[in-house]
């Protein structure tokens, strides 16, 4: 399984963390925003590395960009003993991991995540991939990086909105893990945590994720609990791109968590053997306190349903939900009536 190193000032000593002699060539994949702040420091360790800089943003996470990456890799004579270093957020890590995993039948790659979201989620767990048409992460493979290096300093240049968005996933990990971690991550506003506190949150968040993905790496069962908030979240994310308020992934997940917790809640269902009203309220409140959205505008419930049904996670007409029973217990493969689903979706629409 992958090796994860977390700390401060790690980019300055990458040559001590990566044994460059093991590889015939080093290629660094990054995006323009990240390159501006952090590429120079890395180049000090790997001055001969080939650098590929892509445009930033989810729109670039597609097969065309992967093709360009491969062209550059062939042009620079990379072979099966070369290594690709992904320096960036989830887009760079997902796409770079995918490009590496099938380049010449698969070469090693290292993730150096530079957004909080990619530190706690995208850069660990072995999912790589790209979007295809309207299908988010429609194409991809499971492949772990040989190393993940998390330098908390990189968050210094991350826009505040991106930092807050990551708490969509972190709160999700809190709901999966239990009261103690949930209370810790919701005890302050995201921007109020110190570097050391963030390191602790990242370590524990990764632990929550890896405990699950190590048991079920290819999502045959248990791993589905990590999809909490993502069934409605993915649909809302894609649909929001057509409005004048496009959501970040973590923001859409936050809205998705609210809708899916509503779907699980006793208040909606009129019975008690499900998520208690108290638990629902503390989850909703934690999302509001973090500065994340709980509702969306200009999106129709019918479009959300259509989008969910086209999601690769759902076999034809049945939607498989991952829903919490309480903070600390999420169940998966749950079927729900359309009637309840529509009510829950309406709750998040303005
Ligand atoms: N593989 C997985 O298990 C997994 C899990 C969660 C999310 N994801 C994927 O991750 C992606 C979202 O990742 P993200 O939120 O990191 O988005 P991102 O990679 O688009 O980065 C967000 C923005 O921040 C900029 N940026 C990155 N690091 C910076 C830094 N240190 N300083 C300044 N600017 C910086 C980027 O250029 C970009 O504009 C989505 O495509 C999602 O599907 C994958
Ligand atoms: Zn996610």
GROMACS .gro file of C-alpha atoms and ligand atoms in nm:
model
  395
    1UNK     CA    1   0.000   0.000   0.000
    2UNK     CA    2   0.105   0.354  -0.054
    3UNK     CA    3   0.345   0.539   0.174
    4UNK     CA    4   0.225   0.875   0.306
    5UNK     CA    5   0.451   1.144   0.447
    6UNK     CA    6   0.296   1.452   0.610
    7UNK     CA    7   0.473   1.761   0.747
    8UNK     CA    8   0.604   2.113   0.694
    9UNK     CA    9   0.883   2.226   0.459
   10UNK     CA   10   0.893   1.891   0.280
   11UNK     CA   11   0.916   2.036  -0.070
   12UNK     CA   12   1.258   2.180   0.018
   13UNK     CA   13   1.397   1.833   0.082
   14UNK     CA   14   1.228   1.621  -0.179
   15UNK     CA   15   1.563   1.481  -0.290
   16UNK     CA   16   1.581   1.311   0.052
   17UNK     CA   17   1.227   1.176   0.024
   18UNK     CA   18   1.243   1.046  -0.333
   19UNK     CA   19   1.532   0.826  -0.442
   20UNK     CA   20   1.580   0.970  -0.787
   21UNK     CA   21   1.846   0.713  -0.883
   22UNK     CA   22   1.572   0.451  -0.902
   23UNK     CA   23   1.421   0.619  -1.207
   24UNK     CA   24   1.542   0.681  -1.561
   25UNK     CA   25   1.359   1.012  -1.585
   26UNK     CA   26   1.147   1.239  -1.367
   27UNK     CA   27   0.847   1.422  -1.510
   28UNK     CA   28   0.653   1.673  -1.303
   29UNK     CA   29   0.289   1.735  -1.391
   30UNK     CA   30   0.136   2.049  -1.244
   31UNK     CA   31  -0.108   2.326  -1.326
   32UNK     CA   32  -0.043   2.693  -1.392
   33UNK     CA   33  -0.160   2.819  -1.050
   34UNK     CA   34   0.045   2.568  -0.856
   35UNK     CA   35   0.350   2.614  -1.079
   36UNK     CA   36   0.349   2.986  -1.004
   37UNK     CA   37   0.400   2.925  -0.631
   38UNK     CA   38   0.567   2.587  -0.586
   39UNK     CA   39   0.743   2.462  -0.899
   40UNK     CA   40   1.068   2.649  -0.838
   41UNK     CA   41   1.117   2.484  -0.500
   42UNK     CA   42   1.073   2.137  -0.645
   43UNK     CA   43   1.299   2.210  -0.938
   44UNK     CA   44   1.578   2.272  -0.686
   45UNK     CA   45   1.563   1.902  -0.595
   46UNK     CA   46   1.507   1.777  -0.950
   47UNK     CA   47   1.673   2.026  -1.178
   48UNK     CA   48   1.675   1.787  -1.476
   49UNK     CA   49   1.308   1.699  -1.449
   50UNK     CA   50   1.079   1.750  -1.745
   51UNK     CA   51   0.787   1.975  -1.651
   52UNK     CA   52   0.438   1.957  -1.798
   53UNK     CA   53   0.213   2.247  -1.701
   54UNK     CA   54  -0.159   2.221  -1.774
   55UNK     CA   55  -0.436   2.479  -1.744
   56UNK     CA   56  -0.609   2.469  -1.403
   57UNK     CA   57  -0.963   2.352  -1.339
   58UNK     CA   58  -1.200   2.056  -1.363
   59UNK     CA   59  -1.272   2.142  -1.730
   60UNK     CA   60  -0.921   2.023  -1.813
   61UNK     CA   61  -0.970   1.681  -1.653
   62UNK     CA   62  -1.042   1.507  -1.983
   63UNK     CA   63  -0.899   1.270  -2.241
   64UNK     CA   64  -0.767   1.555  -2.458
   65UNK     CA   65  -0.540   1.676  -2.177
   66UNK     CA   66  -0.430   1.319  -2.105
   67UNK     CA   67  -0.339   1.282  -2.472
   68UNK     CA   68  -0.126   1.595  -2.453
   69UNK     CA   69   0.042   1.465  -2.138
   70UNK     CA   70   0.125   1.135  -2.313
   71UNK     CA   71   0.257   1.325  -2.619
   72UNK     CA   72   0.493   1.522  -2.393
   73UNK     CA   73   0.598   1.204  -2.213
   74UNK     CA   74   0.686   1.029  -2.541
   75UNK     CA   75   0.852   1.341  -2.678
   76UNK     CA   76   1.076   1.349  -2.370
   77UNK     CA   77   1.160   0.980  -2.410
   78UNK     CA   78   1.005   0.859  -2.090
   79UNK     CA   79   1.022   0.484  -2.056
   80UNK     CA   80   0.883   0.220  -1.822
   81UNK     CA   81   1.137   0.313  -1.553
   82UNK     CA   82   1.043   0.682  -1.552
   83UNK     CA   83   0.836   0.842  -1.279
   84UNK     CA   84   0.558   1.098  -1.293
   85UNK     CA   85   0.523   1.340  -1.001
   86UNK     CA   86   0.177   1.495  -0.969
   87UNK     CA   87   0.208   1.834  -0.804
   88UNK     CA   88  -0.136   1.989  -0.758
   89UNK     CA   89  -0.493   1.942  -0.647
   90UNK     CA   90  -0.733   1.657  -0.714
   91UNK     CA   91  -0.747   1.736  -1.084
   92UNK     CA   92  -0.372   1.694  -1.133
   93UNK     CA   93  -0.350   1.391  -0.899
   94UNK     CA   94  -0.652   1.211  -1.054
   95UNK     CA   95  -0.550   1.281  -1.412
   96UNK     CA   96  -0.175   1.233  -1.365
   97UNK     CA   97  -0.235   0.906  -1.182
   98UNK     CA   98  -0.455   0.789  -1.468
   99UNK     CA   99  -0.208   0.900  -1.737
  100UNK     CA  100   0.078   0.720  -1.556
  101UNK     CA  101  -0.115   0.405  -1.482
  102UNK     CA  102  -0.165   0.317  -1.848
  103UNK     CA  103   0.138   0.488  -2.008
  104UNK     CA  104   0.344   0.200  -2.156
  105UNK     CA  105   0.123  -0.038  -1.954
  106UNK     CA  106   0.181   0.157  -1.633
  107UNK     CA  107   0.463   0.352  -1.471
  108UNK     CA  108   0.509   0.463  -1.110
  109UNK     CA  109   0.376   0.796  -0.990
  110UNK     CA  110   0.401   1.009  -0.677
  111UNK     CA  111   0.132   1.247  -0.553
  112UNK     CA  112   0.221   1.580  -0.396
  113UNK     CA  113  -0.125   1.720  -0.321
  114UNK     CA  114  -0.145   2.098  -0.284
  115UNK     CA  115  -0.512   2.150  -0.197
  116UNK     CA  116  -0.661   2.044   0.135
  117UNK     CA  117  -0.920   1.840  -0.054
  118UNK     CA  118  -0.658   1.641  -0.239
  119UNK     CA  119  -0.459   1.593   0.083
  120UNK     CA  120  -0.752   1.437   0.270
  121UNK     CA  121  -0.913   1.257  -0.018
  122UNK     CA  122  -0.812   1.264  -0.385
  123UNK     CA  123  -0.445   1.175  -0.343
  124UNK     CA  124  -0.504   0.860  -0.136
  125UNK     CA  125  -0.716   0.551  -0.187
  126UNK     CA  126  -0.608   0.459  -0.538
  127UNK     CA  127  -0.882   0.606  -0.755
  128UNK     CA  128  -0.747   0.779  -1.066
  129UNK     CA  129  -0.941   0.910  -1.362
  130UNK     CA  130  -1.091   1.177  -1.582
  131UNK     CA  131  -1.435   1.313  -1.665
  132UNK     CA  132  -1.604   1.194  -1.984
  133UNK     CA  133  -1.877   1.406  -2.138
  134UNK     CA  134  -2.105   1.488  -1.849
  135UNK     CA  135  -1.991   1.183  -1.655
  136UNK     CA  136  -1.768   1.293  -1.370
  137UNK     CA  137  -1.481   1.048  -1.323
  138UNK     CA  138  -1.644   0.833  -1.593
  139UNK     CA  139  -1.313   0.680  -1.705
  140UNK     CA  140  -1.037   0.564  -1.474
  141UNK     CA  141  -0.849   0.286  -1.303
  142UNK     CA  142  -0.757   0.189  -0.949
  143UNK     CA  143  -0.384   0.243  -0.897
  144UNK     CA  144  -0.194   0.365  -0.593
  145UNK     CA  145   0.092   0.613  -0.605
  146UNK     CA  146   0.420   0.472  -0.473
  147UNK     CA  147   0.432   0.768  -0.234
  148UNK     CA  148   0.215   1.060  -0.127
  149UNK     CA  149   0.400   1.361   0.011
  150UNK     CA  150   0.187   1.620   0.190
  151UNK     CA  151   0.356   1.952   0.262
  152UNK     CA  152   0.115   2.164   0.463
  153UNK     CA  153   0.302   2.481   0.361
  154UNK     CA  154   0.146   2.461   0.016
  155UNK     CA  155  -0.189   2.551   0.173
  156UNK     CA  156  -0.054   2.901   0.239
  157UNK     CA  157  -0.127   3.001  -0.120
  158UNK     CA  158  -0.456   2.812  -0.152
  159UNK     CA  159  -0.761   3.040  -0.194
  160UNK     CA  160  -0.982   3.041   0.119
  161UNK     CA  161  -1.284   2.913  -0.074
  162UNK     CA  162  -1.085   2.601  -0.174
  163UNK     CA  163  -0.974   2.544   0.186
  164UNK     CA  164  -1.331   2.564   0.312
  165UNK     CA  165  -1.459   2.335   0.033
  166UNK     CA  166  -1.232   2.055   0.158
  167UNK     CA  167  -1.432   2.052   0.479
  168UNK     CA  168  -1.718   1.899   0.277
  169UNK     CA  169  -1.507   1.582   0.257
  170UNK     CA  170  -1.358   1.622   0.606
  171UNK     CA  171  -1.704   1.651   0.767
  172UNK     CA  172  -1.803   1.343   0.564
  173UNK     CA  173  -1.509   1.158   0.721
  174UNK     CA  174  -1.629   1.286   1.060
  175UNK     CA  175  -1.979   1.144   1.003
  176UNK     CA  176  -1.829   0.809   0.899
  177UNK     CA  177  -1.579   0.797   1.182
  178UNK     CA  178  -1.781   0.902   1.487
  179UNK     CA  179  -1.849   1.173   1.744
  180UNK     CA  180  -1.491   1.239   1.852
  181UNK     CA  181  -1.348   1.318   1.509
  182UNK     CA  182  -1.673   1.489   1.399
  183UNK     CA  183  -1.656   1.721   1.702
  184UNK     CA  184  -1.288   1.795   1.640
  185UNK     CA  185  -1.333   1.897   1.276
  186UNK     CA  186  -1.640   2.104   1.352
  187UNK     CA  187  -1.495   2.273   1.663
  188UNK     CA  188  -1.370   2.579   1.470
  189UNK     CA  189  -1.412   2.747   1.135
  190UNK     CA  190  -1.181   2.589   0.871
  191UNK     CA  191  -0.958   2.896   0.848
  192UNK     CA  192  -0.912   2.907   1.228
  193UNK     CA  193  -0.723   2.577   1.255
  194UNK     CA  194  -0.345   2.613   1.304
  195UNK     CA  195  -0.098   2.430   1.078
  196UNK     CA  196  -0.041   2.167   1.346
  197UNK     CA  197  -0.414   2.116   1.397
  198UNK     CA  198  -0.458   2.082   1.022
  199UNK     CA  199  -0.182   1.820   1.009
  200UNK     CA  200  -0.370   1.624   1.277
  201UNK     CA  201  -0.700   1.659   1.087
  202UNK     CA  202  -0.537   1.546   0.761
  203UNK     CA  203  -0.371   1.245   0.927
  204UNK     CA  204  -0.693   1.133   1.090
  205UNK     CA  205  -0.901   1.202   0.781
  206UNK     CA  206  -0.668   0.987   0.571
  207UNK     CA  207  -0.684   0.716   0.837
  208UNK     CA  208  -1.064   0.711   0.812
  209UNK     CA  209  -1.042   0.678   0.434
  210UNK     CA  210  -0.763   0.419   0.426
  211UNK     CA  211  -0.924   0.200   0.692
  212UNK     CA  212  -1.210   0.160   0.446
  213UNK     CA  213  -1.024   0.149   0.114
  214UNK     CA  214  -0.770  -0.105   0.244
  215UNK     CA  215  -1.056  -0.342   0.325
  216UNK     CA  216  -1.237  -0.283  -0.005
  217UNK     CA  217  -0.998  -0.125  -0.258
  218UNK     CA  218  -1.223  -0.166  -0.562
  219UNK     CA  219  -1.556  -0.060  -0.416
  220UNK     CA  220  -1.738  -0.392  -0.409
  221UNK     CA  221  -1.908  -0.308  -0.079
  222UNK     CA  222  -1.782  -0.119   0.225
  223UNK     CA  223  -1.599   0.151   0.023
  224UNK     CA  224  -1.941   0.277  -0.086
  225UNK     CA  225  -1.980   0.450   0.253
  226UNK     CA  226  -1.731   0.708   0.120
  227UNK     CA  227  -1.996   0.800  -0.137
  228UNK     CA  228  -2.203   0.967   0.134
  229UNK     CA  229  -2.313   1.303  -0.005
  230UNK     CA  230  -2.178   1.216  -0.350
  231UNK     CA  231  -2.487   1.072  -0.520
  232UNK     CA  232  -2.676   1.400  -0.500
  233UNK     CA  233  -2.348   1.594  -0.469
  234UNK     CA  234  -2.211   1.484  -0.807
  235UNK     CA  235  -2.541   1.562  -0.979
  236UNK     CA  236  -2.563   1.906  -0.818
  237UNK     CA  237  -2.197   1.973  -0.903
  238UNK     CA  238  -2.239   1.893  -1.275
  239UNK     CA  239  -2.569   2.084  -1.300
  240UNK     CA  240  -2.424   2.387  -1.121
  241UNK     CA  241  -2.169   2.431  -1.400
  242UNK     CA  242  -2.456   2.539  -1.626
  243UNK     CA  243  -2.567   2.809  -1.381
  244UNK     CA  244  -2.395   3.134  -1.289
  245UNK     CA  245  -2.288   2.979  -0.956
  246UNK     CA  246  -2.069   2.678  -1.036
  247UNK     CA  247  -1.987   2.479  -0.722
  248UNK     CA  248  -1.653   2.337  -0.618
  249UNK     CA  249  -1.648   1.961  -0.558
  250UNK     CA  250  -1.635   1.992  -0.179
  251UNK     CA  251  -1.918   2.248  -0.180
  252UNK     CA  252  -2.138   2.017  -0.388
  253UNK     CA  253  -2.057   1.731  -0.150
  254UNK     CA  254  -2.166   1.950   0.143
  255UNK     CA  255  -2.503   2.013  -0.023
  256UNK     CA  256  -2.521   1.642  -0.108
  257UNK     CA  257  -2.456   1.547   0.254
  258UNK     CA  258  -2.744   1.769   0.369
  259UNK     CA  259  -2.984   1.619   0.113
  260UNK     CA  260  -2.879   1.260   0.180
  261UNK     CA  261  -2.889   1.305   0.558
  262UNK     CA  262  -3.236   1.453   0.512
  263UNK     CA  263  -3.327   1.141   0.314
  264UNK     CA  264  -3.210   0.932   0.609
  265UNK     CA  265  -3.370   1.149   0.873
  266UNK     CA  266  -3.654   1.055   1.102
  267UNK     CA  267  -3.813   1.392   1.041
  268UNK     CA  268  -3.868   1.316   0.671
  269UNK     CA  269  -3.972   0.957   0.724
  270UNK     CA  270  -4.195   0.982   1.025
  271UNK     CA  271  -4.024   0.695   1.208
  272UNK     CA  272  -3.737   0.678   1.457
  273UNK     CA  273  -3.528   0.385   1.334
  274UNK     CA  274  -3.319   0.617   1.119
  275UNK     CA  275  -3.095   0.927   1.154
  276UNK     CA  276  -3.224   1.120   1.454
  277UNK     CA  277  -3.337   1.478   1.418
  278UNK     CA  278  -3.059   1.578   1.660
  279UNK     CA  279  -2.789   1.415   1.450
  280UNK     CA  280  -2.934   1.567   1.133
  281UNK     CA  281  -2.936   1.913   1.289
  282UNK     CA  282  -2.574   1.888   1.410
  283UNK     CA  283  -2.458   1.776   1.065
  284UNK     CA  284  -2.647   2.059   0.894
  285UNK     CA  285  -2.517   2.310   1.149
  286UNK     CA  286  -2.157   2.195   1.106
  287UNK     CA  287  -2.182   2.255   0.732
  288UNK     CA  288  -2.326   2.603   0.782
  289UNK     CA  289  -2.060   2.687   1.045
  290UNK     CA  290  -1.782   2.576   0.813
  291UNK     CA  291  -1.906   2.837   0.563
  292UNK     CA  292  -2.027   2.573   0.316
  293UNK     CA  293  -2.351   2.586   0.117
  294UNK     CA  294  -2.650   2.373   0.220
  295UNK     CA  295  -2.880   2.475  -0.063
  296UNK     CA  296  -2.857   2.544  -0.439
  297UNK     CA  297  -3.032   2.781  -0.677
  298UNK     CA  298  -3.146   2.746  -1.039
  299UNK     CA  299  -3.137   2.365  -1.041
  300UNK     CA  300  -3.448   2.147  -1.089
  301UNK     CA  301  -3.520   1.829  -0.893
  302UNK     CA  302  -3.604   1.639  -1.218
  303UNK     CA  303  -3.262   1.721  -1.359
  304UNK     CA  304  -3.095   1.601  -1.039
  305UNK     CA  305  -3.283   1.268  -1.060
  306UNK     CA  306  -3.192   1.224  -1.429
  307UNK     CA  307  -2.829   1.296  -1.357
  308UNK     CA  308  -2.822   1.052  -1.064
  309UNK     CA  309  -2.967   0.775  -1.279
  310UNK     CA  310  -2.692   0.823  -1.536
  311UNK     CA  311  -2.427   0.796  -1.262
  312UNK     CA  312  -2.200   0.494  -1.307
  313UNK     CA  313  -2.262   0.391  -0.945
  314UNK     CA  314  -2.626   0.313  -1.016
  315UNK     CA  315  -2.729   0.006  -1.210
  316UNK     CA  316  -2.998   0.126  -1.448
  317UNK     CA  317  -3.307   0.227  -1.254
  318UNK     CA  318  -3.205   0.155  -0.894
  319UNK     CA  319  -3.015   0.412  -0.695
  320UNK     CA  320  -2.784   0.267  -0.432
  321UNK     CA  321  -2.767   0.513  -0.143
  322UNK     CA  322  -2.501   0.544   0.125
  323UNK     CA  323  -2.685   0.691   0.423
  324UNK     CA  324  -2.595   0.756   0.787
  325UNK     CA  325  -2.787   0.586   1.066
  326UNK     CA  326  -2.606   0.807   1.314
  327UNK     CA  327  -2.282   1.006   1.341
  328UNK     CA  328  -2.035   0.717   1.337
  329UNK     CA  329  -2.239   0.472   1.130
  330UNK     CA  330  -2.301   0.490   0.756
  331UNK     CA  331  -2.481   0.209   0.573
  332UNK     CA  332  -2.457   0.136   0.199
  333UNK     CA  333  -2.661  -0.021  -0.085
  334UNK     CA  334  -2.982   0.127   0.052
  335UNK     CA  335  -3.284   0.159  -0.177
  336UNK     CA  336  -3.531   0.440  -0.120
  337UNK     CA  337  -3.873   0.530  -0.265
  338UNK     CA  338  -3.882   0.804  -0.529
  339UNK     CA  339  -4.124   0.992  -0.315
  340UNK     CA  340  -3.876   1.030  -0.026
  341UNK     CA  341  -3.588   1.106  -0.262
  342UNK     CA  342  -3.779   1.392  -0.423
  343UNK     CA  343  -3.872   1.532  -0.081
  344UNK     CA  344  -3.508   1.522   0.028
  345UNK     CA  345  -3.391   1.689  -0.293
  346UNK     CA  346  -3.654   1.963  -0.260
  347UNK     CA  347  -3.507   2.042   0.082
  348UNK     CA  348  -3.183   2.166  -0.077
  349UNK     CA  349  -3.342   2.369  -0.357
  350UNK     CA  350  -3.405   2.740  -0.315
  351LIG     N1  351  -0.952   1.016  -0.651
  351LIG     C1  352  -1.031   1.040  -0.549
  351LIG     O1  353  -1.052   0.954  -0.462
  351LIG     C2  354  -1.095   1.175  -0.536
  351LIG     C3  355  -1.153   1.214  -0.417
  351LIG     C4  356  -1.206   1.343  -0.406
  351LIG     C5  357  -1.200   1.429  -0.514
  351LIG     N2  358  -1.143   1.388  -0.630
  351LIG     C6  359  -1.134   1.479  -0.746
  351LIG     O2  360  -1.053   1.590  -0.710
  351LIG     C7  361  -1.091   1.702  -0.790
  351LIG     C8  362  -1.104   1.824  -0.702
  351LIG     O3  363  -0.980   1.849  -0.643
  351LIG     P1  364  -0.940   1.992  -0.589
  351LIG     O4  365  -1.050   2.045  -0.507
  351LIG     O5  366  -0.806   1.976  -0.530
  351LIG     O6  367  -0.941   2.081  -0.722
  351LIG     P2  368  -0.827   2.136  -0.823
  351LIG     O7  369  -0.722   2.036  -0.848
  351LIG     O8  370  -0.902   2.189  -0.941
  351LIG     O9  371  -0.764   2.259  -0.743
  351LIG     C9  372  -0.844   2.368  -0.710
  351LIG    C10  373  -0.784   2.501  -0.756
  351LIG    O10  374  -0.678   2.538  -0.668
  351LIG    C11  375  -0.559   2.564  -0.740
  351LIG     N3  376  -0.451   2.524  -0.651
  351LIG    C12  377  -0.415   2.400  -0.615
  351LIG     N4  378  -0.323   2.403  -0.519
  351LIG    C13  379  -0.295   2.533  -0.495
  351LIG    C14  380  -0.209   2.600  -0.405
  351LIG     N5  381  -0.137   2.533  -0.316
  351LIG     N6  382  -0.206   2.735  -0.409
  351LIG    C15  383  -0.285   2.804  -0.495
  351LIG     N7  384  -0.370   2.747  -0.581
  351LIG    C16  385  -0.376   2.612  -0.580
  351LIG    C17  386  -0.573   2.485  -0.867
  351LIG    O11  387  -0.495   2.540  -0.970
  351LIG    C18  388  -0.723   2.499  -0.895
  351LIG    O12  389  -0.749   2.622  -0.956
  351LIG    C19  390  -1.220   1.664  -0.859
  351LIG    O13  391  -1.190   1.636  -0.993
  351LIG    C20  392  -1.265   1.538  -0.787
  351LIG    O14  393  -1.338   1.451  -0.870
  351LIG    C21  394  -1.091   1.263  -0.643
  352LIG    ZN1  395  -1.546   1.369  -0.316
   0.00000   0.00000   0.00000
